[in-house]
Structure formats: structure tokens, C-alpha cells
Amino acid sequence: QVQLVESGGDLVQAGGSLRLSCAASGRSIMRYAMAWFRQAPGREREFVSAINWSGSSTDYAASVRGRFSISRDNAENTAYLQMNSLKPEDTAVYYCATNSVGFYSGPLFLVEYDYWGQGTQVTVSS
């Protein structure tokens, strides 16, 4: 069983940057995809970004492409989300997730995520 703990959320002004971290324990993330989702008040949870097990492939929601960057450090068992040029509409609780199928090589948008963190709040003021 893997546990995921997000950190790095904060209150930031529009145009600012934040770096979210997702620390995993109980299992190495080395063979598994990692992803970030977010949920704003009154809205459904939405996909933000994903990275495959090797780090060779990434995917982004259109709303964040060019501003956010996902990465992973398997040695640290941690995934990251670098968020630049933040906008008020990026305000949400951000969740980290991982799957249970090792060495998944298909399209990242088809990954089923089995493990989720508790989330970290990101608030962007205008």
C-alpha cells in the first residue's frame, strides 16, 4: 500500500509561482505513473498533469500547458508540479495520484489511478 502526501500549497498573487511536492511512502514510485489533479469549490476534480514511470512522457491539461511542469525524482520517491504564471482560476485543492500497473506504456490519459493523497490548497489572488 502506498501513501501519498502533498505539500507546497500556499496563497500567492497572480503571476506568481509555486512548486508542489508529492512524497510517497510504503512503495517505490519507480515503476508507476504519477499525476496531479485539482478540484475547485463547486467543481468536479479535473486532470492537471501526468508523467510516465520513466519520466520520458508527460501530459498536461490544455489550461496549464506551457505554465506547469511535472517531474519526478525516483531516488527521492517524490513527484513535483512546478506552477508558473499562476492565475486566479488555478485556485483549487491539488491532489497527487499514482497507479498500480507497473511499467505502464500506454497513453497517459488512459491511466487509472488507484492511490490518492489528501491534497494541498493552492489559492491565487488577483
Coordinates of C-alpha atoms in Angstrom, one line a residue:
Q1 CA 0.0 0.0 0.0
V2 CA 1.4 3.4 -1.0
Q3 CA 0.7 6.6 0.9
L4 CA 1.0 10.0 -0.9
V5 CA 1.5 13.3 0.9
E6 CA 1.3 16.6 -1.0
S7 CA 2.9 19.8 0.2
G8 CA 3.8 23.2 -1.1
G9 CA 0.4 24.7 -1.5
D10 CA 0.1 28.4 -0.5
L11 CA -1.6 31.7 -1.1
V12 CA 0.1 33.5 -4.0
Q13 CA -0.6 36.5 -6.2
A14 CA -1.5 36.1 -9.8
G15 CA 1.6 35.8 -11.9
G16 CA 3.5 34.0 -9.1
S17 CA 4.9 30.5 -8.9
L18 CA 4.6 27.5 -6.6
R19 CA 6.2 24.1 -6.5
L20 CA 4.1 21.3 -5.2
S21 CA 5.7 18.1 -3.9
C22 CA 4.2 14.6 -3.6
A23 CA 6.1 12.3 -1.3
A24 CA 5.4 8.6 -1.5
S25 CA 5.9 6.0 1.2
G26 CA 5.2 2.3 1.5
R27 CA 6.2 1.6 -2.1
S28 CA 8.7 2.9 -4.6
I29 CA 7.2 5.1 -7.3
M30 CA 9.9 4.0 -9.7
R31 CA 7.7 1.7 -11.9
Y32 CA 4.5 3.8 -11.8
A33 CA 2.9 6.8 -13.4
M34 CA 2.3 9.8 -11.3
A35 CA -0.3 12.5 -11.8
W36 CA -1.7 15.7 -10.4
F37 CA -5.4 16.6 -10.3
R38 CA -7.2 19.6 -8.8
Q39 CA -10.7 20.4 -7.5
A40 CA -12.0 23.9 -7.2
P41 CA -15.0 24.7 -4.9
G42 CA -18.2 23.6 -6.5
R43 CA -16.5 21.9 -9.4
E44 CA -15.5 18.3 -10.2
R45 CA -12.0 17.1 -9.9
E46 CA -10.0 17.6 -13.1
F47 CA -6.8 16.3 -14.6
V48 CA -3.8 18.6 -14.5
S49 CA -0.8 16.6 -15.5
A50 CA 0.8 13.2 -15.6
I51 CA 4.2 11.6 -16.1
N52 CA 5.0 8.1 -17.0
W53 CA 7.1 5.7 -14.9
S54 CA 10.4 6.6 -16.7
G55 CA 9.8 10.3 -17.0
S56 CA 10.0 10.1 -20.8
S57 CA 6.4 11.1 -21.4
T58 CA 4.3 13.8 -19.9
D59 CA 0.8 15.1 -20.4
Y60 CA -0.9 18.3 -19.5
A61 CA -4.4 19.8 -19.4
A62 CA -4.8 22.5 -22.1
S63 CA -5.4 25.1 -19.4
V64 CA -2.0 24.6 -17.8
R65 CA 0.2 23.6 -20.8
G66 CA 3.1 25.9 -21.1
R67 CA 2.8 27.2 -17.5
F68 CA 3.0 24.0 -15.4
S69 CA 5.8 21.3 -15.5
I70 CA 5.6 17.9 -13.9
S71 CA 8.7 16.0 -12.9
R72 CA 9.8 13.1 -10.7
D73 CA 12.7 12.0 -8.6
N74 CA 12.6 8.3 -8.2
A75 CA 15.5 8.3 -5.8
E76 CA 13.6 10.7 -3.5
N77 CA 10.3 8.8 -4.2
T78 CA 8.8 12.2 -4.9
A79 CA 6.9 13.8 -7.8
Y80 CA 6.7 17.5 -8.3
L81 CA 4.5 20.1 -10.1
Q82 CA 6.1 23.4 -10.9
M83 CA 3.4 26.0 -11.4
N84 CA 4.4 29.3 -13.1
S85 CA 2.3 32.3 -14.2
L86 CA -0.4 31.3 -11.8
K87 CA -3.9 32.6 -12.4
P88 CA -6.9 33.0 -10.1
E89 CA -8.6 30.2 -11.9
D90 CA -5.8 27.9 -10.8
T91 CA -7.2 28.1 -7.2
A92 CA -8.1 24.6 -6.1
V93 CA -7.0 21.7 -3.9
Y94 CA -4.3 19.8 -5.7
Y95 CA -4.1 16.1 -5.4
C96 CA -1.4 13.7 -6.3
A97 CA -2.1 10.2 -7.6
T98 CA -0.4 7.1 -8.7
N99 CA -1.4 3.8 -10.4
S100 CA -0.9 0.2 -9.6
V101 CA 0.2 -1.1 -13.0
G102 CA 3.9 -1.1 -13.2
F103 CA 5.8 0.0 -16.4
Y104 CA 2.5 1.2 -18.0
S105 CA 3.4 2.2 -21.5
G106 CA 0.1 3.3 -23.0
P107 CA -1.4 6.8 -23.3
L108 CA -1.2 8.7 -20.1
F109 CA -4.8 9.9 -20.4
L110 CA -6.0 6.2 -20.0
V111 CA -4.2 5.6 -16.8
E112 CA -6.4 4.5 -13.9
Y113 CA -5.2 5.9 -10.6
D114 CA -5.6 3.8 -7.6
Y115 CA -3.9 5.8 -4.8
W116 CA -4.5 9.4 -3.9
G117 CA -3.1 11.9 -1.4
Q118 CA -5.1 14.2 0.8
G119 CA -4.5 17.3 -1.2
T120 CA -2.8 20.7 -0.7
Q121 CA -4.6 24.1 -1.1
V122 CA -3.4 26.5 -3.8
T123 CA -5.0 29.9 -3.7
V124 CA -4.2 32.6 -6.3
S125 CA -5.3 36.1 -5.6
S126 CA -6.0 38.6 -8.3

